Coordinates of C-alpha atoms in Angstrom, one line a residue:
X1 CA 0.0 0.0 0.0
X2 CA 1.3 3.4 -0.9
X3 CA 0.8 5.6 2.1
X4 CA -1.0 9.0 1.8
X5 CA 1.9 10.5 3.7
X6 CA 5.0 9.1 5.3
X7 CA 6.9 11.3 7.8
X8 CA 9.3 8.5 8.6
X9 CA 10.5 8.7 5.0
X10 CA 11.5 12.3 5.6
X11 CA 13.7 11.1 8.6
X12 CA 15.3 8.3 6.6
X13 CA 16.2 10.6 3.7
X14 CA 18.1 12.9 6.1
X15 CA 19.0 10.5 8.8
X16 CA 22.7 11.3 9.1
X17 CA 22.1 15.0 9.2
X18 CA 19.2 14.8 11.6
X19 CA 21.1 12.4 13.9
X20 CA 24.1 14.7 14.0
X21 CA 21.9 17.7 14.8
X22 CA 20.0 15.8 17.5
X23 CA 23.3 14.7 19.1
X24 CA 24.6 18.2 19.0
X25 CA 21.4 19.5 20.8
X26 CA 21.5 16.6 23.3
X27 CA 25.1 17.2 24.1
X28 CA 24.7 20.9 24.6
X29 CA 23.1 20.5 28.0
X30 CA 20.6 23.3 27.2
X31 CA 17.2 22.1 26.1
X32 CA 14.8 25.0 26.2
X33 CA 15.2 28.5 24.6
X34 CA 18.9 28.0 23.7
X35 CA 21.2 28.4 20.8
X36 CA 19.4 25.9 18.5
X37 CA 16.1 27.7 18.9
X38 CA 17.6 31.2 18.4
X39 CA 19.5 29.9 15.3
X40 CA 16.3 28.4 13.8
X41 CA 14.3 31.5 14.4
X42 CA 16.9 33.6 12.6
X43 CA 17.3 31.1 9.7
X44 CA 13.5 30.7 9.3
X45 CA 13.0 34.5 9.2
X46 CA 15.8 34.8 6.6
X47 CA 14.3 32.0 4.5
X48 CA 10.9 33.7 4.7
X49 CA 12.4 37.0 3.7
X50 CA 10.3 39.0 6.1
X51 CA 9.6 39.7 9.8
X52 CA 11.0 38.0 12.9
X53 CA 10.2 34.4 14.0
X54 CA 9.2 33.4 17.5
X55 CA 9.2 29.6 18.1
X56 CA 6.5 28.0 20.2
X57 CA 5.1 24.6 21.2
X58 CA 2.8 24.0 18.3
X59 CA 0.8 25.6 15.5
X60 CA -2.3 26.0 17.5
X61 CA -0.5 28.0 20.1
X62 CA 1.1 30.0 17.3
X63 CA -2.3 31.3 16.2
X64 CA -3.4 32.1 19.7
X65 CA -0.2 33.9 20.5
X66 CA -0.5 36.0 17.4
X67 CA -4.0 37.0 18.2
X68 CA -3.1 37.9 21.8
X69 CA 0.0 39.9 20.8
X70 CA -2.4 42.0 18.6
X71 CA -4.7 42.5 21.5
X72 CA -7.4 40.2 20.2
X73 CA -9.3 38.3 23.0
X74 CA -12.5 38.7 25.0
X75 CA -15.0 41.1 23.5
X76 CA -13.7 40.4 19.9
X77 CA -15.0 38.4 17.1
X78 CA -12.5 36.6 14.8
X79 CA -13.6 35.6 11.3
X80 CA -12.1 32.5 9.7
X81 CA -13.2 29.5 7.6
X82 CA -15.0 26.3 8.7
X83 CA -13.1 24.2 6.2
X84 CA -9.8 24.0 8.1
X85 CA -8.2 21.9 10.8
X86 CA -10.1 22.4 14.1
X87 CA -6.9 23.9 15.5
X88 CA -7.6 27.2 13.8
X89 CA -10.9 27.6 15.6
X90 CA -9.6 26.1 18.9
X91 CA -6.9 28.8 18.9
X92 CA -9.4 31.6 18.5
X93 CA -11.4 30.3 21.5
X94 CA -8.2 29.9 23.5
X95 CA -7.9 33.7 23.5
X96 CA -11.5 34.2 24.7
X97 CA -12.5 35.6 21.3
X98 CA -15.6 34.5 19.4
X99 CA -15.1 32.7 16.1
X100 CA -17.3 33.5 13.1
X101 CA -17.0 30.8 10.5
X102 CA -17.3 31.8 6.8
X103 CA -17.6 29.9 3.6
X104 CA -14.9 28.9 1.1
X105 CA -14.9 29.8 -2.6
X106 CA -17.2 27.4 -4.6
X107 CA -14.3 26.2 -6.8
X108 CA -11.6 26.4 -4.2
X109 CA -10.7 25.6 -0.6
X110 CA -9.9 29.0 0.9
X111 CA -11.8 31.9 2.4
X112 CA -14.5 33.5 0.2
X113 CA -13.3 37.1 0.1
X114 CA -16.7 38.3 -1.0
X115 CA -18.4 36.9 2.1
X116 CA -15.7 38.4 4.2
X117 CA -16.2 41.8 2.7
X118 CA -20.0 41.5 3.3
X119 CA -19.7 40.6 7.0
X120 CA -17.1 43.4 7.6
X121 CA -19.5 45.9 6.0
X122 CA -22.5 44.5 7.8
X123 CA -21.4 42.5 10.9
X124 CA -23.8 39.8 12.1
X125 CA -26.1 40.9 15.0
X126 CA -25.4 39.6 18.4
X127 CA -21.7 39.2 18.1
X128 CA -18.8 41.3 19.5
X129 CA -17.1 43.6 16.9
X130 CA -15.0 41.8 14.3
X131 CA -11.4 42.7 15.2
X132 CA -9.4 40.1 13.3
X133 CA -9.4 37.6 10.4
X134 CA -7.4 34.4 10.4
X135 CA -6.9 33.5 6.7
X136 CA -6.0 29.9 6.1
X137 CA -3.6 29.1 3.3
X138 CA -5.0 25.6 2.8
X139 CA -3.4 22.5 1.1
X140 CA -0.3 24.5 0.0
X141 CA -1.8 27.5 -1.8
X142 CA -2.4 31.0 -0.7
X143 CA -5.9 32.4 -0.3
X144 CA -7.2 35.3 -2.3
X145 CA -4.9 37.8 -0.6
X146 CA -5.5 40.7 -2.8
X147 CA -9.2 40.9 -1.9
X148 CA -8.7 39.8 1.7
X149 CA -6.1 42.4 2.4
X150 CA -8.2 45.1 0.8
X151 CA -11.2 44.2 2.9
X152 CA -9.3 44.1 6.2
X153 CA -7.5 47.3 5.5
X154 CA -10.7 49.1 4.6
X155 CA -12.3 48.2 7.9
X156 CA -9.2 48.4 10.2
X157 CA -9.3 44.7 11.0
X158 CA -6.1 42.7 11.9
X159 CA -5.1 39.9 9.5
X160 CA -3.3 36.8 10.7
X161 CA -2.1 34.2 8.2
X162 CA -2.5 30.5 9.2
X163 CA 0.4 29.0 7.2
X164 CA 0.4 25.5 8.7
X165 CA 0.0 23.9 5.3
X166 CA 1.8 26.4 3.2
X167 CA 5.5 26.6 4.0
X168 CA 7.1 28.2 0.9
X169 CA 3.8 29.0 -0.9
X170 CA 3.9 32.4 -2.6
X171 CA 1.5 35.2 -3.5
X172 CA 2.8 37.6 -6.1
X173 CA 6.3 36.4 -5.4
X174 CA 6.1 36.9 -1.7
X175 CA 6.2 33.9 0.7
X176 CA 3.0 33.5 2.8
X177 CA 3.7 34.3 6.4
X178 CA 5.3 37.6 5.4
X179 CA 2.3 39.4 4.1
X180 CA 0.0 40.2 7.0
X181 CA 0.6 41.7 10.4
X182 CA 1.3 38.3 11.9
X183 CA 1.4 34.7 10.8
X184 CA 1.5 31.2 12.3
X185 CA 3.3 28.1 11.3
X186 CA 2.9 24.5 12.5
X187 CA 5.9 22.1 12.3
X188 CA 3.8 18.9 12.9
X189 CA 5.7 16.0 11.4
X190 CA 3.6 15.7 8.2
X191 CA 3.9 19.4 7.3
X192 CA 6.1 20.6 4.4
X193 CA 8.5 21.6 7.1
X194 CA 7.9 19.1 9.8
X195 CA 9.7 18.4 13.1
X196 CA 9.9 14.9 14.7
X197 CA 7.4 16.0 17.3
X198 CA 5.3 19.1 18.0
X199 CA 6.5 22.6 17.1
X200 CA 5.3 25.9 15.9
X201 CA 6.2 29.5 15.3
X202 CA 4.7 32.9 15.0
X203 CA 6.0 35.6 12.6
X204 CA 5.5 39.3 13.1
X205 CA 7.0 42.5 11.7
X206 CA 6.4 45.1 14.5
X207 CA 9.3 44.9 17.1
X208 CA 6.8 45.6 19.9
X209 CA 4.6 42.7 18.8
X210 CA 7.6 40.4 18.5
X211 CA 8.7 41.3 22.0
X212 CA 5.2 40.6 23.3
X213 CA 5.2 37.2 21.6
X214 CA 8.4 36.3 23.3
X215 CA 7.0 37.3 26.7
X216 CA 3.6 35.6 26.2
X217 CA 5.1 32.2 25.2
X218 CA 6.8 32.1 28.6
X219 CA 4.4 33.0 31.3
X220 CA 4.4 36.7 30.4
X221 CA 7.9 37.1 31.7
X222 CA 9.9 40.1 30.7
X223 CA 12.4 39.4 33.4
X224 CA 12.9 35.9 34.8
X225 CA 10.2 34.7 37.2
X226 CA 8.3 37.9 37.0
X227 CA 5.1 37.9 34.9
X228 CA 4.2 41.3 33.5
X229 CA 1.0 39.8 32.1
X230 CA -0.7 36.4 32.1
X231 CA 1.1 34.3 29.5
X232 CA 1.4 30.6 28.7
X233 CA 4.1 27.9 28.5
X234 CA 4.6 27.3 24.8
X235 CA 8.3 26.9 23.8
X236 CA 10.0 25.2 20.8
X237 CA 12.5 22.8 22.4
X238 CA 16.1 22.7 21.4
X239 CA 15.9 19.1 19.9
X240 CA 13.1 20.0 17.5
X241 CA 14.8 23.3 16.6
X242 CA 17.9 21.4 15.7
X243 CA 16.0 19.0 13.5
X244 CA 14.1 21.9 11.9
X245 CA 17.3 23.6 11.0
X246 CA 18.4 20.5 9.0
X247 CA 15.0 20.1 7.3
X248 CA 14.8 23.9 6.5
X249 CA 17.9 23.5 4.3
X250 CA 16.0 20.9 2.2
X251 CA 12.6 22.6 2.1
X252 CA 12.8 24.3 -1.3
X253 CA 14.0 21.1 -3.0
X254 CA 11.2 19.1 -1.3
X255 CA 8.6 21.6 -2.4
X256 CA 9.9 21.3 -5.9
X257 CA 9.5 17.5 -5.7
X258 CA 5.9 18.0 -4.5
X259 CA 5.2 20.1 -7.5
X260 CA 6.7 17.5 -9.8
X261 CA 4.5 14.8 -8.2
X262 CA 1.5 17.1 -8.7
X263 CA 2.3 17.6 -12.4
X264 CA 2.3 13.8 -12.9
X265 CA -1.1 13.6 -11.2
X266 CA -2.4 16.5 -13.3
X267 CA -1.7 14.5 -16.4
X268 CA -3.2 11.3 -15.0
X269 CA -6.5 13.1 -14.1
X270 CA -7.4 13.6 -17.8
X271 CA -10.5 11.6 -18.4
X272 CA -10.7 10.4 -14.8
X273 CA -13.7 10.9 -12.5
X274 CA -11.7 13.5 -10.5
X275 CA -11.4 17.3 -10.8
X276 CA -7.9 18.5 -9.9
X277 CA -6.9 21.3 -7.6
X278 CA -7.4 24.9 -8.8
X279 CA -4.3 27.0 -9.1
X280 CA -4.3 30.8 -8.6
X281 CA -2.6 32.7 -11.4
X282 CA -0.6 34.9 -8.9
X283 CA 0.4 32.1 -6.6
X284 CA 2.9 29.2 -6.4
X285 CA 1.4 26.1 -4.9
X286 CA 3.6 23.8 -2.6
X287 CA 1.1 20.9 -2.4
X288 CA 1.0 20.1 1.2
X289 CA -1.9 18.0 0.0
X290 CA -3.0 17.1 -3.6
X291 CA -6.8 17.2 -3.2
X292 CA -9.2 16.1 -5.9
X293 CA -12.9 16.2 -6.0
X294 CA -15.6 13.8 -7.2
X295 CA -19.3 13.3 -6.3
X296 CA -18.4 9.6 -6.1
X297 CA -15.7 10.2 -3.5
X298 CA -16.4 7.2 -1.2
X299 CA -16.6 4.7 -4.1
X300 CA -13.4 6.1 -5.6
X301 CA -11.6 5.9 -2.3
X302 CA -12.5 2.2 -2.0
X303 CA -11.3 1.5 -5.5
X304 CA -8.0 3.3 -5.0
X305 CA -7.5 1.3 -1.7
X306 CA -8.1 -1.9 -3.7
X307 CA -5.4 -0.8 -6.1
X308 CA -3.0 -0.3 -3.3
X309 CA -3.2 3.5 -3.0
X310 CA -3.7 5.1 0.4
X311 CA -5.8 8.3 0.5
X312 CA -7.1 10.6 3.3
X313 CA -9.9 13.1 3.9
X314 CA -8.8 16.6 4.8
X315 CA -11.3 17.1 6.3
X316 CA -14.2 14.6 6.8
X317 CA -16.2 17.2 8.7
X318 CA -15.8 21.0 8.7
X319 CA -15.7 22.7 12.1
X320 CA -19.3 23.7 12.1
X321 CA -20.4 20.1 11.6
X322 CA -18.4 18.7 14.5
X323 CA -20.1 17.9 17.8
X324 CA -18.1 20.4 19.9
X325 CA -19.1 23.3 17.6
X326 CA -22.3 22.5 15.7
X327 CA -25.1 24.8 16.7
X328 CA -22.8 26.8 19.0
X329 CA -20.5 28.8 16.7
X330 CA -21.7 31.6 14.5
X331 CA -21.8 31.2 10.7
X332 CA -21.6 33.8 8.0
X333 CA -24.7 34.7 5.8
X334 CA -24.0 31.9 3.3
X335 CA -24.2 29.3 6.0
X336 CA -21.1 27.6 4.8
X337 CA -23.0 26.0 1.9
X338 CA -19.9 25.5 -0.4
X339 CA -18.1 24.0 2.5
X340 CA -20.8 21.5 3.1
X341 CA -20.8 20.5 -0.6
X342 CA -17.0 20.2 -0.6
X343 CA -16.7 17.9 2.4
X344 CA -18.5 15.1 0.6
X345 CA -16.4 15.3 -2.5
X346 CA -12.7 15.8 -1.5
X347 CA -10.0 13.2 -1.4
X348 CA -6.3 13.6 -0.7
X349 CA -4.0 11.5 -2.9
X350 CA -0.5 10.4 -1.7
X351 CA 1.8 13.4 -1.4
X352 CA 5.2 13.5 0.2
X353 CA 8.6 14.4 -1.4
X354 CA 10.2 11.0 -0.8
X355 CA 7.7 9.3 -3.1
X356 CA 9.6 7.2 -5.6
X357 CA 9.0 7.4 -9.3
X358 CA 7.6 3.9 -9.2
X359 CA 5.1 4.9 -6.5
X360 CA 4.0 8.0 -8.4
X361 CA 3.6 5.9 -11.5
X362 CA 1.5 3.4 -9.6
X363 CA -0.8 6.1 -8.3
X364 CA -1.2 7.5 -11.8
X365 CA -2.0 4.1 -13.2
X366 CA -4.6 3.5 -10.5
X367 CA -6.2 6.9 -11.3
X368 CA -6.4 6.1 -15.1
X369 CA -7.9 2.7 -14.2
X370 CA -10.9 4.2 -12.3

């Protein structure tokens, strides 16, 4: 069976480099907020080409820290999408803010900028003021940043980029994560840049915001053991930072490999039951996932499994259809209709940079045989 993803293959491909980095970190005797973490933060910011990086414990914390550093919390509404990992919405609620879930574009997977503009112009009754938007760059491609930036700027609303699935994706030649006031990244093992455990980072441009992020991630300390405000414990450990430094050096090549796999899939889809992912003209996709659509999704998934091809659903249920949130969270005026249609049609094909040519060929053969 060809797996849908294989983080262990990423370790095996870089085993000697990762092992050496891990031994270096272990031998240092300093395991939290040390030289490895500082070096990774600097190297990631340089690779991103914008802002300063503040490491933290995971991608969920990264979103919450970004919101808090921009003074978003109780008494605020934060707009985002329902078609996302639940972490996006969980992070908003961690701050005490109220999430407002909007729809995705009918032919895409990211925030519908027209609905966003509509709710900013006429906010839903009964909610606190909309003070921020978390835009999710899903599956490896940037959202419609031109329209989203314009809407947020017109209404004085903070914009945070959720880049958990888009390390290296670009919009108009700029890497995502360096476009809005702040951005969050996850380094979960399956991400384009994945640690061998949990990890995350927030990126910001304003030095005052960066300083506050560094304080918030460690109990609100500005001097040791003295909390200037209520913070949290969310720190990127030295071992994961050392591993991420190794993997960052291979990220561009791995993203290029993902695009090559995607091109092979594009060719195989011709005449198949699947519709392939839509690409934006002003963006470069990095294919965290290669997501296809078909009304016969469940049947096609079974047939691919029988052909030895593993697949996954990202995501089987949008946030507003999950028990913890259904009937409780506010929805935009479109009621997430496109999101509800999408959830029954999407299927993620195998996608990881260590896929062999033989594995890619087998997946393509299975698609053509449907």
